[in-house]
Amino acid sequence: METTNGNLAHICAQEAPKYYDIEIAETGETFRCSENESVLEGMRRLGKRGIPIGCRSGGCSVCKVKVLSGKFHQHRPMSTEYISKEELEDSCVLACCIKPDANIRVEVIGKMHKNVCKTAG
Ligand code: FES
């Protein structure tokens, strides 16, 4: 007789990803972002038209944000051409290069500011 216990144990052993709330300081809007995706990927779910997604790999700086509060980690390198050491120390980062470790609050300072901070209507 064949059982599925092995498969079930495998499925149960997989933890569901944690989700965090990311707040856009300028608008007060929030979006959910999993620990496994970049803040930029989560930001796309705001569904705002005209958000330039750019390169998604730290090479264009359209997604520059300043993290005002919360925890995150960098999962891919950011060029010093776009984020200086001083900016990094001031929590300025590229949203495509960070993933949340907690709820975070960001100010959009890159070229996508105009589109992300556009109010409805
Ligand atoms: S999308 Fe190009 S640096 Fe983030």
Coordinates of C-alpha atoms and ligand atoms in Angstrom, one line a residue:
M1 CA 0.0 0.0 0.0
E2 CA 1.3 3.4 -0.9
T3 CA 1.1 6.3 1.4
T4 CA 1.6 10.0 1.0
N5 CA 3.1 10.6 4.4
G6 CA 6.5 11.4 3.0
N7 CA 5.0 14.1 0.8
L8 CA 2.8 15.5 3.5
A9 CA 5.8 15.8 5.9
H10 CA 7.7 17.6 3.1
I11 CA 4.9 20.0 2.5
C12 CA 4.4 20.7 6.3
A13 CA 8.1 21.3 6.7
Q14 CA 8.0 24.2 4.3
E15 CA 7.3 27.4 6.1
A16 CA 5.0 30.0 4.6
P17 CA 6.9 33.2 3.9
K18 CA 6.4 36.1 6.3
Y19 CA 4.8 39.2 4.9
Y20 CA 5.5 42.8 6.1
D21 CA 3.7 46.1 5.6
I22 CA 5.6 48.7 3.7
E23 CA 4.4 52.3 4.0
I24 CA 5.0 55.1 1.6
A25 CA 5.6 58.0 3.8
E26 CA 4.5 60.7 1.3
T27 CA 1.0 59.1 0.7
G28 CA 0.4 56.9 3.8
E29 CA -0.3 54.0 1.4
T30 CA 0.8 50.6 2.5
F31 CA 1.5 47.4 0.5
R32 CA 2.4 43.9 1.6
C33 CA 5.8 42.5 0.8
S34 CA 7.1 39.0 1.5
E35 CA 10.4 38.4 3.0
N36 CA 11.3 36.7 -0.3
E37 CA 10.7 39.6 -2.6
S38 CA 12.3 42.9 -3.1
V39 CA 10.5 46.1 -1.8
L40 CA 10.3 47.2 -5.4
E41 CA 8.4 43.9 -6.4
G42 CA 6.0 44.6 -3.6
M43 CA 5.6 48.2 -4.6
R44 CA 4.4 47.1 -8.0
R45 CA 1.3 45.8 -6.4
L46 CA 0.2 49.3 -5.6
G47 CA -1.0 49.1 -9.2
K48 CA -0.1 52.6 -10.0
R49 CA 0.3 53.3 -13.7
G50 CA 3.6 54.6 -14.9
I51 CA 5.8 53.2 -12.1
P52 CA 9.1 52.8 -14.0
I53 CA 10.4 49.5 -12.9
G54 CA 13.8 49.9 -14.4
C55 CA 16.5 47.3 -14.4
R56 CA 15.5 45.6 -11.1
S57 CA 19.1 44.8 -10.4
G58 CA 20.7 47.9 -8.8
G59 CA 21.9 49.4 -12.1
C60 CA 19.7 52.4 -12.8
S61 CA 18.6 54.1 -9.5
V62 CA 15.0 54.8 -10.5
C63 CA 13.9 53.0 -7.4
K64 CA 15.9 54.9 -4.8
V65 CA 14.2 55.2 -1.4
K66 CA 15.1 56.3 2.0
V67 CA 14.1 53.9 4.8
L68 CA 12.7 55.9 7.6
S69 CA 12.0 53.1 10.0
G70 CA 12.0 49.3 10.1
K71 CA 14.5 46.5 9.3
F72 CA 15.6 45.2 5.9
H73 CA 18.6 43.4 4.4
Q74 CA 20.4 43.9 1.1
H75 CA 20.2 40.9 -1.2
R76 CA 22.1 42.3 -4.2
P77 CA 24.9 44.8 -4.6
M78 CA 24.1 48.4 -5.1
S79 CA 26.5 50.4 -7.3
T80 CA 28.3 53.3 -5.5
E81 CA 27.6 55.2 -8.7
Y82 CA 23.9 55.4 -7.5
I83 CA 24.2 55.0 -3.7
S84 CA 27.2 56.6 -2.1
K85 CA 28.6 55.4 1.2
E86 CA 27.1 58.5 2.9
E87 CA 23.7 57.8 1.4
L88 CA 23.8 54.2 2.5
E89 CA 24.7 55.3 6.1
D90 CA 21.6 57.6 5.8
S91 CA 19.5 54.5 4.9
C92 CA 19.2 55.5 1.3
V93 CA 18.9 52.3 -0.8
L94 CA 17.6 50.9 -4.0
A95 CA 14.2 49.3 -3.5
C96 CA 15.1 46.5 -5.9
C97 CA 18.1 45.5 -3.8
I98 CA 16.5 45.1 -0.4
K99 CA 14.0 42.7 1.2
P100 CA 12.1 43.5 4.4
D101 CA 12.8 41.9 7.7
A102 CA 10.0 43.8 9.5
N103 CA 7.4 46.5 8.7
I104 CA 9.2 49.4 7.1
R105 CA 8.4 53.0 6.1
V106 CA 10.0 54.5 3.1
E107 CA 10.3 57.9 1.4
V108 CA 10.5 57.6 -2.4
I109 CA 13.4 59.8 -3.6
G110 CA 14.3 58.2 -7.0
K111 CA 12.8 59.1 -10.4
M112 CA 9.7 57.1 -9.6
H113 CA 8.7 59.5 -6.9
K114 CA 6.4 61.4 -9.2
N115 CA 4.5 58.2 -10.1
V116 CA 4.4 56.5 -6.8
C117 CA 3.4 59.6 -4.9
K118 CA 0.7 60.6 -7.4
T119 CA -2.6 60.7 -5.6
A120 CA -5.7 59.1 -7.1
G121 CA -8.1 61.2 -9.0
Ligands
FES1 S1 15.2 49.2 -10.8 FE1 17.2 49.9 -11.4 S2 18.2 50.2 -9.6 FE2 16.3 49.4 -8.9

